[in-house]
PDB file of C-alpha atoms and ligand atoms in Angstrom:
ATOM      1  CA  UNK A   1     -78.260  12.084 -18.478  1.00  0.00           C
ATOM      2  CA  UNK A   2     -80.323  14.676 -20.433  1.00  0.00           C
ATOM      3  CA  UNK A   3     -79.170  15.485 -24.153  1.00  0.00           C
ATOM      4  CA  UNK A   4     -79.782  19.271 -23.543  1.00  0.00           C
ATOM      5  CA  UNK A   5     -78.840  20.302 -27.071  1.00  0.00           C
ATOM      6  CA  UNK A   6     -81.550  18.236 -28.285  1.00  0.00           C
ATOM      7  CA  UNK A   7     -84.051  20.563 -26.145  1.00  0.00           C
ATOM      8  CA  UNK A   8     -82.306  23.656 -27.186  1.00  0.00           C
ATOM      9  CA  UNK A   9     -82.679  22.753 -31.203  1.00  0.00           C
ATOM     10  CA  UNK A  10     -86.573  22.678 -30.615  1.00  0.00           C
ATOM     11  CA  UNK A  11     -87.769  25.047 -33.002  1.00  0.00           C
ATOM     12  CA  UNK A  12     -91.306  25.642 -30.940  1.00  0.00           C
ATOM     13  CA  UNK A  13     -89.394  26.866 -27.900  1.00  0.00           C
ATOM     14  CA  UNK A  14     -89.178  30.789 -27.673  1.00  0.00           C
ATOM     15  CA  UNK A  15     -87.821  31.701 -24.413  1.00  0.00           C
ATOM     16  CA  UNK A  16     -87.904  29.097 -21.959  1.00  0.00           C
ATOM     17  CA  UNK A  17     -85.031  26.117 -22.108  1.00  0.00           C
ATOM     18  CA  UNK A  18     -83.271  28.159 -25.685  1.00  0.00           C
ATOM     19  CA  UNK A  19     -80.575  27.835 -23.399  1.00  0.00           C
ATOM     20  CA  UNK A  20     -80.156  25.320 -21.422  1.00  0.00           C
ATOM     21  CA  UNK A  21     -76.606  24.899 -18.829  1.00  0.00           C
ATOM     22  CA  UNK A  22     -76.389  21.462 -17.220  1.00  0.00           C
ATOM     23  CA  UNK A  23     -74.260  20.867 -14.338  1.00  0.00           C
ATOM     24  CA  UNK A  24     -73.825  17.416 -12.469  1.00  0.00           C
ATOM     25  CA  UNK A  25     -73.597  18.999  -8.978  1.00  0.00           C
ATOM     26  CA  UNK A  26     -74.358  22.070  -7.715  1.00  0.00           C
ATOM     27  CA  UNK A  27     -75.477  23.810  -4.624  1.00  0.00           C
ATOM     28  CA  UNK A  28     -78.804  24.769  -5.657  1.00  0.00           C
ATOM     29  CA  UNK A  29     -79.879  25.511  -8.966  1.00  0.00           C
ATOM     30  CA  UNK A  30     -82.251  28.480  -7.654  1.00  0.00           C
ATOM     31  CA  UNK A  31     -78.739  29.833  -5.504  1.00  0.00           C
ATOM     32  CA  UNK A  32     -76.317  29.371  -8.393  1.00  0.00           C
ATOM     33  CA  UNK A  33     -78.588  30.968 -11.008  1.00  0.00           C
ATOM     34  CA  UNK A  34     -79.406  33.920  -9.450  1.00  0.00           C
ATOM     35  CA  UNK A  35     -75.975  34.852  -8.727  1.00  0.00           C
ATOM     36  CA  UNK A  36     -75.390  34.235 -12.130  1.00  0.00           C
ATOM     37  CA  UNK A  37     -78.319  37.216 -13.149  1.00  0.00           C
ATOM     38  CA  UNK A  38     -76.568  39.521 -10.378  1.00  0.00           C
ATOM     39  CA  UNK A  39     -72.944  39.270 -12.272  1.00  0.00           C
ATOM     40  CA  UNK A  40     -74.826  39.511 -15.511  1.00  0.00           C
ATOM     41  CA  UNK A  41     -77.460  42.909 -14.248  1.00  0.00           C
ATOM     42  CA  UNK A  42     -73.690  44.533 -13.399  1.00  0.00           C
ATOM     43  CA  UNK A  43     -71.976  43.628 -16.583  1.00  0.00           C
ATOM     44  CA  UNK A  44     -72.291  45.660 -20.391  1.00  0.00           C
ATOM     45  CA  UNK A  45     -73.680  43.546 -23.245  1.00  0.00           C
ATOM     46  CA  UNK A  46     -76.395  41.180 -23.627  1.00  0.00           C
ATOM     47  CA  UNK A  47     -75.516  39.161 -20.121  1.00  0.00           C
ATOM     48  CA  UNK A  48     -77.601  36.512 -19.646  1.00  0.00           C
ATOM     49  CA  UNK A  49     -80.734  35.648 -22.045  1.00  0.00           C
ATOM     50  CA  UNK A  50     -84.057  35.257 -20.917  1.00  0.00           C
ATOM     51  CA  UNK A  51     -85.347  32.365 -20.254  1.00  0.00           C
ATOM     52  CA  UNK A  52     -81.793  30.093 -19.676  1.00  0.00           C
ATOM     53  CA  UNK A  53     -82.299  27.091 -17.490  1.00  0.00           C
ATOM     54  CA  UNK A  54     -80.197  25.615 -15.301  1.00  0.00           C
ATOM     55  CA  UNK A  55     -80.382  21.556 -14.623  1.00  0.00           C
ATOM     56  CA  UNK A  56     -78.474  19.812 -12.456  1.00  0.00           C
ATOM     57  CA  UNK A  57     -77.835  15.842 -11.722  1.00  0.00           C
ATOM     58  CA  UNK A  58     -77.745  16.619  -7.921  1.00  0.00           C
ATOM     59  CA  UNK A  59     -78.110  19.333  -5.843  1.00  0.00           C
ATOM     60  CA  UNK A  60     -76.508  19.585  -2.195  1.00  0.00           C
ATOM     61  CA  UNK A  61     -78.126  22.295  -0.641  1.00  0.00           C
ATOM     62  CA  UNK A  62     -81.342  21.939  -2.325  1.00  0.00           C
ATOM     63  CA  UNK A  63     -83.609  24.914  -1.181  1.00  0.00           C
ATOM     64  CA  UNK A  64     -87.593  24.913  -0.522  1.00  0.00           C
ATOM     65  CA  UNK A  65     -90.491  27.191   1.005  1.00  0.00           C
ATOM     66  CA  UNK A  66     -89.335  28.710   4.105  1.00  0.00           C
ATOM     67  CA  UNK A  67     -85.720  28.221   4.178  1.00  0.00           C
ATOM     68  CA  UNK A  68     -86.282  24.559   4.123  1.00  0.00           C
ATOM     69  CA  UNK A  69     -84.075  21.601   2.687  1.00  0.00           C
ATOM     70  CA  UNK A  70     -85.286  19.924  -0.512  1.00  0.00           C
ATOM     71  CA  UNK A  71     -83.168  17.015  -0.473  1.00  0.00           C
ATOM     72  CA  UNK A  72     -82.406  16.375  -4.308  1.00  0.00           C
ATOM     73  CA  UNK A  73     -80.231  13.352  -5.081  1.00  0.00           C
ATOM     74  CA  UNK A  74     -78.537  12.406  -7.933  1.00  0.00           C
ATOM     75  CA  UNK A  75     -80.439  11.176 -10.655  1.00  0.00           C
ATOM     76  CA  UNK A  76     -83.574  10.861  -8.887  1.00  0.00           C
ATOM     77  CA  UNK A  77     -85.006  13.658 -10.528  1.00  0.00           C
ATOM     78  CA  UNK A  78     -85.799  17.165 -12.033  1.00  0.00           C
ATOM     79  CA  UNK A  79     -84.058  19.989 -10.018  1.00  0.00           C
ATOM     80  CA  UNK A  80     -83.986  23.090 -12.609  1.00  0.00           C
ATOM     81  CA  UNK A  81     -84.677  26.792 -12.269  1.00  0.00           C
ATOM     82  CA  UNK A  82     -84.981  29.395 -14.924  1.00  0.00           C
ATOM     83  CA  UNK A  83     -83.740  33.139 -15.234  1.00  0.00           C
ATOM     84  CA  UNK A  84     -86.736  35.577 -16.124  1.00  0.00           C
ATOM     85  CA  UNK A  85     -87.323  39.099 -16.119  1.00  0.00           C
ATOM     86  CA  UNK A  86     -90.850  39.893 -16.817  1.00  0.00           C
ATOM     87  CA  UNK A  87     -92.309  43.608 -16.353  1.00  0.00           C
ATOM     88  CA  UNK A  88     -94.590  42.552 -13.594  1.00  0.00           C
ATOM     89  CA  UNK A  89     -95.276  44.584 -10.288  1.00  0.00           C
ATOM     90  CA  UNK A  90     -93.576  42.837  -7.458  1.00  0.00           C
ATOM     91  CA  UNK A  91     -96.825  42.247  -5.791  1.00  0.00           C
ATOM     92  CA  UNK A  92     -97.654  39.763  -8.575  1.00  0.00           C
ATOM     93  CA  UNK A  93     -94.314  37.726  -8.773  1.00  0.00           C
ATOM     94  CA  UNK A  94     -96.948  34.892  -6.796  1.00  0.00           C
ATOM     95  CA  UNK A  95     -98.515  34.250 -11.080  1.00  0.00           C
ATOM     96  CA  UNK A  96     -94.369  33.226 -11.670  1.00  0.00           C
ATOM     97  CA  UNK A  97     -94.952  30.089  -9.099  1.00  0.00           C
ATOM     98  CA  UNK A  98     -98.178  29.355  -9.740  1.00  0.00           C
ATOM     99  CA  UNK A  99     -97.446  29.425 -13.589  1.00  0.00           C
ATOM    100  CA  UNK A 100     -94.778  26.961 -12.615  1.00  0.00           C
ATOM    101  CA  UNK A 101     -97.234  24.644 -10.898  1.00  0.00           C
ATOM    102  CA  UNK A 102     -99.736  24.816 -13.332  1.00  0.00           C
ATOM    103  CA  UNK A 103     -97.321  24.212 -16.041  1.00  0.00           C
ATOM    104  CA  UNK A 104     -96.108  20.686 -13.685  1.00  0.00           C
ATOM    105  CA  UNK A 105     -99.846  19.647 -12.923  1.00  0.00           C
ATOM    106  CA  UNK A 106    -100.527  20.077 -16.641  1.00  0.00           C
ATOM    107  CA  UNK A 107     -97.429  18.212 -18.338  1.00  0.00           C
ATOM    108  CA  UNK A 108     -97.770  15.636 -15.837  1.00  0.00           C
ATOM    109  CA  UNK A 109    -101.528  14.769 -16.192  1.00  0.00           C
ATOM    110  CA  UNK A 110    -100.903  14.756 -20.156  1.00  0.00           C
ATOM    111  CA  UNK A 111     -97.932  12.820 -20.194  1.00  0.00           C
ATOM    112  CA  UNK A 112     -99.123  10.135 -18.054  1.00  0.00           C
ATOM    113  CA  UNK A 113    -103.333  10.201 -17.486  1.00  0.00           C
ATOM    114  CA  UNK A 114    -102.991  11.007 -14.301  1.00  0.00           C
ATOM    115  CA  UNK A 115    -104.685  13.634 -11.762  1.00  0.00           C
ATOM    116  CA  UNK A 116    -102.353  16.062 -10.176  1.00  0.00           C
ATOM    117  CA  UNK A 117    -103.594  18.679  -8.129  1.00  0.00           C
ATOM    118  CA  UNK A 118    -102.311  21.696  -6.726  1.00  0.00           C
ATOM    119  CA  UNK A 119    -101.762  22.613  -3.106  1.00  0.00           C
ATOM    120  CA  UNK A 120    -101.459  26.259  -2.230  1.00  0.00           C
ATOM    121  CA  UNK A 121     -99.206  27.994  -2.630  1.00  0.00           C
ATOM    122  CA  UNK A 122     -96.462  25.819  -4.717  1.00  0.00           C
ATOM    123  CA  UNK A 123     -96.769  21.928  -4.069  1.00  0.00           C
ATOM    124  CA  UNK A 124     -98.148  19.751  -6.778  1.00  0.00           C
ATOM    125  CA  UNK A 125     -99.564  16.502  -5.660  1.00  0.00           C
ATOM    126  CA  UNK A 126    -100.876  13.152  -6.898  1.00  0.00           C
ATOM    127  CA  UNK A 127    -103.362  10.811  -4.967  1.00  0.00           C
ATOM    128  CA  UNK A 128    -102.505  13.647  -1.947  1.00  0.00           C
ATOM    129  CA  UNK A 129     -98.946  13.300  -1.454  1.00  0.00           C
ATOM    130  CA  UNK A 130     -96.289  15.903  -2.721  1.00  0.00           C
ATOM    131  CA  UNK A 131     -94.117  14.900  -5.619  1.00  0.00           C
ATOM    132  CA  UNK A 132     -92.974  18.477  -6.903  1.00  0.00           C
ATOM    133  CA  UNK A 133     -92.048  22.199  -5.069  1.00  0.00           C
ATOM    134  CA  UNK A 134     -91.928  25.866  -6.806  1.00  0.00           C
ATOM    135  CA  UNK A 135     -89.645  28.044  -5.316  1.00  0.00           C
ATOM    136  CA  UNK A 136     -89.442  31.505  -6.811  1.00  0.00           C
ATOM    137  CA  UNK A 137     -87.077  33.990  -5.704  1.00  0.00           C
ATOM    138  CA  UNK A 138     -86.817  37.629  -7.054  1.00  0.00           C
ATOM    139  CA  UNK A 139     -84.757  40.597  -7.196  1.00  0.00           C
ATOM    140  CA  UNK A 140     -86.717  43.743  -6.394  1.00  0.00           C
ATOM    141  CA  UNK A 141     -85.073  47.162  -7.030  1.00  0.00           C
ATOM    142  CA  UNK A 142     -87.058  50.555  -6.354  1.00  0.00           C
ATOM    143  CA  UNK A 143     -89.676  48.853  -5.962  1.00  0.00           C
ATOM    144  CA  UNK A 144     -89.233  47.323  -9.586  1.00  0.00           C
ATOM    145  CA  UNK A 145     -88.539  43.359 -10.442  1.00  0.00           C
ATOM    146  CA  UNK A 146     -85.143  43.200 -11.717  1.00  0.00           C
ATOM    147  CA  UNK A 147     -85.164  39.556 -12.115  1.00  0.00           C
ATOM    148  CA  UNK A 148     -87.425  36.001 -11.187  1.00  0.00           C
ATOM    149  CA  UNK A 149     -85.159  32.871 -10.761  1.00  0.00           C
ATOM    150  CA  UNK A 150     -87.919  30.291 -10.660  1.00  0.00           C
ATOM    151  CA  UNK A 151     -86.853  27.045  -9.173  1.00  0.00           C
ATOM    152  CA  UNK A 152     -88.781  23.774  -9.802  1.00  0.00           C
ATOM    153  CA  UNK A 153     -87.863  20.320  -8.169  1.00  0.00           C
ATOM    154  CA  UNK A 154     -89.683  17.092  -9.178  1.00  0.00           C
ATOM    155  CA  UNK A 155     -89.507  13.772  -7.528  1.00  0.00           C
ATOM    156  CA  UNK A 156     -89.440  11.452 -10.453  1.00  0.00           C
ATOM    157  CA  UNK A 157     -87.692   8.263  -9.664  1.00  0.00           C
ATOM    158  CA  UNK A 158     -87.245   7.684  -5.703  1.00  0.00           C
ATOM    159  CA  UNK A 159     -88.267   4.316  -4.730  1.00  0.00           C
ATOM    160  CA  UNK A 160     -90.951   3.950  -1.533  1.00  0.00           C
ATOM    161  CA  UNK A 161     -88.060   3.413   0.565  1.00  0.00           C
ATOM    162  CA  UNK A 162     -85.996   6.273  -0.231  1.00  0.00           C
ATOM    163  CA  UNK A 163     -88.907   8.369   0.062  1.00  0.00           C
ATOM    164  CA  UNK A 164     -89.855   7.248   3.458  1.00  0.00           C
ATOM    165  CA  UNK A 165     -86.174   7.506   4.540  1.00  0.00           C
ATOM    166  CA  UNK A 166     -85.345  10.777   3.451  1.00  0.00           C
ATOM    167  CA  UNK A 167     -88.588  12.593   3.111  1.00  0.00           C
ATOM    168  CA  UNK A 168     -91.223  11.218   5.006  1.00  0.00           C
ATOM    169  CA  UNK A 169     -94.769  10.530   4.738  1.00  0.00           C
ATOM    170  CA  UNK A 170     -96.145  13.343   2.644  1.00  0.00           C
ATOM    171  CA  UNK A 171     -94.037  13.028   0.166  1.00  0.00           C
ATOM    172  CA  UNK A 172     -94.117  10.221  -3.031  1.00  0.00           C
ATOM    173  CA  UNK A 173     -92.379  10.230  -6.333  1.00  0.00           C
ATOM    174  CA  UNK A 174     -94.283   9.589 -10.208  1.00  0.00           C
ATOM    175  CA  UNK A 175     -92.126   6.226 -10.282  1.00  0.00           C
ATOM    176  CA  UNK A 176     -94.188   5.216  -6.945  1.00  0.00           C
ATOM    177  CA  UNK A 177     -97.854   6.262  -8.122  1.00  0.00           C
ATOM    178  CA  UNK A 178     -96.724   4.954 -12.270  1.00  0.00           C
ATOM    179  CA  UNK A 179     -95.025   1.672 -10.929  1.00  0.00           C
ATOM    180  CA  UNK A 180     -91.669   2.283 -13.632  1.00  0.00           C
ATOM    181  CA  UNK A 181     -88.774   4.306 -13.630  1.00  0.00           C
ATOM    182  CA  UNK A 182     -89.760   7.753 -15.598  1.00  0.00           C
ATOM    183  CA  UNK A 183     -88.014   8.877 -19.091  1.00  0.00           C
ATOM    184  CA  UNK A 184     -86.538  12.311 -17.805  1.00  0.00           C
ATOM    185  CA  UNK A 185     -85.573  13.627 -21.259  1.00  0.00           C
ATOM    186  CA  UNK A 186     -88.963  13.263 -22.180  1.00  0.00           C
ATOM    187  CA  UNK A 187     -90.584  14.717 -18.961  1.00  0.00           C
ATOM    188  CA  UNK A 188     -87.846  17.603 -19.379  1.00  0.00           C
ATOM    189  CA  UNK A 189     -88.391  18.636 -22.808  1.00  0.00           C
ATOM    190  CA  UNK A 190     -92.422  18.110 -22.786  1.00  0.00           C
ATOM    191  CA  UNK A 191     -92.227  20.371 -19.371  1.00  0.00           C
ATOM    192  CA  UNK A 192     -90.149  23.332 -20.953  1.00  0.00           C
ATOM    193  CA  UNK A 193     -92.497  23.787 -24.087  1.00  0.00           C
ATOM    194  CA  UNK A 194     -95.462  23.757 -21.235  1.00  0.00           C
ATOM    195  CA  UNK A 195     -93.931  26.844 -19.715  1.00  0.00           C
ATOM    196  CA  UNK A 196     -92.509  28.376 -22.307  1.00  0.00           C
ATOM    197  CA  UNK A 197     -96.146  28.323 -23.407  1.00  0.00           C
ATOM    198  CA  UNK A 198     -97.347  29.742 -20.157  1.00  0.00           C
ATOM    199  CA  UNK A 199     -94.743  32.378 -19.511  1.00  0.00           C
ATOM    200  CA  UNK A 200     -95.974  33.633 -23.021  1.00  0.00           C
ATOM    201  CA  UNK A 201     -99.398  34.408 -21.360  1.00  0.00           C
ATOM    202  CA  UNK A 202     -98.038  35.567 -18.308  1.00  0.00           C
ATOM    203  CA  UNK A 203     -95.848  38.573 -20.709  1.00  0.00           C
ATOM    204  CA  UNK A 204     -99.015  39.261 -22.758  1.00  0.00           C
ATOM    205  CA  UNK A 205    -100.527  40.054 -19.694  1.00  0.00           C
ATOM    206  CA  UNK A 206    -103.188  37.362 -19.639  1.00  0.00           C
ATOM    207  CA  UNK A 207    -102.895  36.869 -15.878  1.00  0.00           C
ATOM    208  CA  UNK A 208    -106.366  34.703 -15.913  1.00  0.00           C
ATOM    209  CA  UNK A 209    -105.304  32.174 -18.157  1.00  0.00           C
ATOM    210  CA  UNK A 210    -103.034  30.934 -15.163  1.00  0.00           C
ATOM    211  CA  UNK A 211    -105.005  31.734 -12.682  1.00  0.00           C
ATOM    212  CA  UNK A 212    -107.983  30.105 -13.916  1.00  0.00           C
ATOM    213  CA  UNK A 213    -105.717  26.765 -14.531  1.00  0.00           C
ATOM    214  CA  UNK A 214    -104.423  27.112 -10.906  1.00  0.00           C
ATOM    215  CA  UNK A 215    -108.291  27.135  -9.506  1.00  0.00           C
ATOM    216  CA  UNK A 216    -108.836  24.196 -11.665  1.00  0.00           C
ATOM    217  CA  UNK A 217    -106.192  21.997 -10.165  1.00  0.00           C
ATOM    218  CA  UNK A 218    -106.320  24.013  -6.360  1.00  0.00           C
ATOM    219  CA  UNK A 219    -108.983  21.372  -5.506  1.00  0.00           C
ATOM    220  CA  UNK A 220    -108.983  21.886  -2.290  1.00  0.00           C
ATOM    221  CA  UNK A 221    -110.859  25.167  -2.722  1.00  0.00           C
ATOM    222  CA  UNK A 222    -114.111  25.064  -1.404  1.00  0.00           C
ATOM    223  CA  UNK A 223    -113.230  22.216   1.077  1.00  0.00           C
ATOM    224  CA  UNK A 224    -112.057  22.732   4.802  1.00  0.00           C
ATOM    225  CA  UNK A 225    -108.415  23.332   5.730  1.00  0.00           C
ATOM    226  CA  UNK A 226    -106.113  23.908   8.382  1.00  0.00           C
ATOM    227  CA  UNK A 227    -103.131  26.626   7.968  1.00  0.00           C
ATOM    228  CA  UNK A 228    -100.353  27.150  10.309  1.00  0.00           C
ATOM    229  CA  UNK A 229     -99.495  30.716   9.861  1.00  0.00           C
ATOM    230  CA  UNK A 230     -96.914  32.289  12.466  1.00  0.00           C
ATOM    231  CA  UNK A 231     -97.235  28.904  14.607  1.00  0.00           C
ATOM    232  CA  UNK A 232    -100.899  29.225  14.849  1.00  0.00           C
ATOM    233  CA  UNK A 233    -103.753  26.685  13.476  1.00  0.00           C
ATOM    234  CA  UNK A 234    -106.807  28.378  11.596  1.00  0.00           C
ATOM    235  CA  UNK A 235    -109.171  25.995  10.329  1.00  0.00           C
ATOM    236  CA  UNK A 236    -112.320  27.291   7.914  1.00  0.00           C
ATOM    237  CA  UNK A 237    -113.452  26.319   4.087  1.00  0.00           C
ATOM    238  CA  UNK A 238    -110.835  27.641   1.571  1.00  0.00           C
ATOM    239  CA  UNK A 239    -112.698  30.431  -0.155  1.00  0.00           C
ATOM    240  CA  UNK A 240    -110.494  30.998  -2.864  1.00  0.00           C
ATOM    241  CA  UNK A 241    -106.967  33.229  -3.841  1.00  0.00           C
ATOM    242  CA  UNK A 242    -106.891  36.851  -3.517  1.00  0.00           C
ATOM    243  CA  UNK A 243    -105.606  39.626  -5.980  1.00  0.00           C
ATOM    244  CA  UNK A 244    -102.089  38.633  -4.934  1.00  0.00           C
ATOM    245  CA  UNK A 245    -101.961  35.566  -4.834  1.00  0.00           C
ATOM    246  CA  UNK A 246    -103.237  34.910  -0.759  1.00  0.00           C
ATOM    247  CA  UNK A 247    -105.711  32.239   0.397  1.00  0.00           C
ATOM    248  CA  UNK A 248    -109.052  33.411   1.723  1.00  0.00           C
ATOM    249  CA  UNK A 249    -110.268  31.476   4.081  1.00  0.00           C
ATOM    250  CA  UNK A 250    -114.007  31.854   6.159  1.00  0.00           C
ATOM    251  CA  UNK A 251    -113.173  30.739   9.603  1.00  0.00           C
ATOM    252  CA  UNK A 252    -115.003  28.791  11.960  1.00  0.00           C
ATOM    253  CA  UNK A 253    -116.938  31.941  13.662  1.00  0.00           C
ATOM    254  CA  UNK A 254    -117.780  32.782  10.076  1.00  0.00           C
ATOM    255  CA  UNK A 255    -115.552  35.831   9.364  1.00  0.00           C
ATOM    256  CA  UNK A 256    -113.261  35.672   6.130  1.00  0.00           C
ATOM    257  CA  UNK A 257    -109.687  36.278   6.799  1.00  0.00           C
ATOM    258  CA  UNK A 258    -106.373  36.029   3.907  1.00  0.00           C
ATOM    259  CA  UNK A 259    -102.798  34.321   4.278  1.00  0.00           C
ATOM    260  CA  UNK A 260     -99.970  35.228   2.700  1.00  0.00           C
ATOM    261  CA  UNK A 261     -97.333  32.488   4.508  1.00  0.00           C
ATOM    262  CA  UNK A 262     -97.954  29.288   6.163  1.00  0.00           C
ATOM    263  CA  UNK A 263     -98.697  25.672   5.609  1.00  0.00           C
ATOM    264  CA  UNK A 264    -101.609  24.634   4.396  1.00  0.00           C
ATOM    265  CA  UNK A 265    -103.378  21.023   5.230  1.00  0.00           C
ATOM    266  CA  UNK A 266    -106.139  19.659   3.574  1.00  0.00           C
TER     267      UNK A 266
HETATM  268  C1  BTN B 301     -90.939  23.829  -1.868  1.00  0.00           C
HETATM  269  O1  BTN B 301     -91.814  22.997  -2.079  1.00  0.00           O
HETATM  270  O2  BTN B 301     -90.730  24.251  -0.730  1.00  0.00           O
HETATM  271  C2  BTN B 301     -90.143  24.348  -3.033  1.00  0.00           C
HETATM  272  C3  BTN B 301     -89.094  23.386  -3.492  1.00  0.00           C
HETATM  273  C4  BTN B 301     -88.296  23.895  -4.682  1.00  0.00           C
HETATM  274  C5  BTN B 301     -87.148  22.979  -5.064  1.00  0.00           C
HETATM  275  C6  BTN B 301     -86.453  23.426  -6.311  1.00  0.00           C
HETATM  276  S1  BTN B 301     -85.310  22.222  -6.920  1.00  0.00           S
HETATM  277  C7  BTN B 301     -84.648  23.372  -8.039  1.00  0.00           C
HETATM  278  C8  BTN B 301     -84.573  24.707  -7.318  1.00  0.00           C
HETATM  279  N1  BTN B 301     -83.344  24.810  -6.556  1.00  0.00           N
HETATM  280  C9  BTN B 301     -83.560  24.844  -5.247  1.00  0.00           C
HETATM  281  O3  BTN B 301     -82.692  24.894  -4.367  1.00  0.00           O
HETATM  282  N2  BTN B 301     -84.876  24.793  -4.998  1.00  0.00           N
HETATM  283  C10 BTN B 301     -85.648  24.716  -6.220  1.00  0.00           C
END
């Protein structure tokens, strides 16, 4: 259980998690949310504030990347999303879920000495397995961003067998790689202020603040990679990301070519 009105009193919070709506089960935070911001864009008044988070215990049709299942059990750990509407062309709604990564690698690392990295576009890893997804999903009006519901899940306390029974061998959870079950209060809150903090940048405008965090953790840059991208393998050295948000990468016959959708393995 997560004492949400404890978050919500934090004085150093200014958008992110000042409201906070906890549910025990839910579809999917990311599904439920955003219809929430479509009743609230058609309603009069003050709707729904920026920045309100939505945490649930379980979810039961837990979303990912590319329509997949992100199987999110009870208790096991952090499946939240939060409502934002930043002024940002559509094109660049890719700083949102890297913001969100960043913002996981970095809580993580500080809270517990370790060395998360970042695999493009979303995942956050430790010792190269996945513990936590970034799904962000977006209204888009006229060509203008009506809303961002940004949808983080983090496998905190799975053991090694429910990992390897229900998400296979990629995947690993912080209780695996810490050896103890995790404090999620304490993960919860520290990982709000961290993006509250970064979605500050992002309104300022200081796009290079999180993308210069994102190459810091995107270690695979510079190394060789494999994407699938439309059910074809290209292999060739990560170059780096492009102006929105794509992965360059200089193929084998030398000649530089950039992704926008695939899976990337390193
Ligand atoms: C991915 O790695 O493919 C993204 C996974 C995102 C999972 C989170 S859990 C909270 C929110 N609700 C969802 O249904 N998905 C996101």
């Amino acid at each position: 259980m997560i004492d949400i009105q404890k978050i919500m009193a934090s004085p150093d919070l200014r958008r992110i998690g000042k409201v906070i709506l906890y549910r025990p089960s839910v579809t999917s935070t990311n599904r439920v949310l955003f219809k929430m911001a479509e009743a609230a864009a058609l309603q009069e008044g003050d709707g729904l504030a920026e920045g309100t988070v939505l945490i649930a215990e379980e979810q039961v049709a837990g979303r990912g990347r590319l329509n997949r299942v992100w199987v999110s059990p009870r208790g096991k750990g952090l499946w939240f999303s939060v409502y934002l509407c930043p002024e940002l062309p559509p094109e660049k709604t890719f700083l949102i879920t890297f913001m969100g990564a960043v913002a996981v690698a970095e809580t993580v690392n500080a809270e517990f000495g370790i060395h998360s990295t970042i695999k493009w576009p979303n995942d956050v890893l430790i010792q190269g397995r996945k513990y936590c997804g970034v799904l962000t999903e977006t209204r888009v009006i006229e060509r203008k961003l009506q809303f961002a519901i940004l949808g983080i899940g983090m496998n905190l306390n799975q053991t090694e067998q429910e990992i390897t029974e229900s998400y296979g061998p990629i995947a690993t959870s912080l209780r695996i790689v810490l050896h103890r079950p995790l404090d999620m209060q304490r993960l919860f809150e520290a990982m709000l202020l961290q993006l509250d903090g970064y979605y500050e940048s992002l309104l300022q405008g200081e796009y290079d603040r999180i993308l210069e965090k994102w190459r810091e953790y995107a270690t695979f840059l510079g190394t060789e990679v494999t994407i699938i991208s439309d059910d074809e393998p290209h292999t060739g050295v990560a170059k780096d990301i492009d102006e929105n948000g794509g992965i360059i990468i200089q193929l084998k016959d030398g000649t530089e070519r950039t992704f926008y959708s695939g899976d990337l393995f390193l």
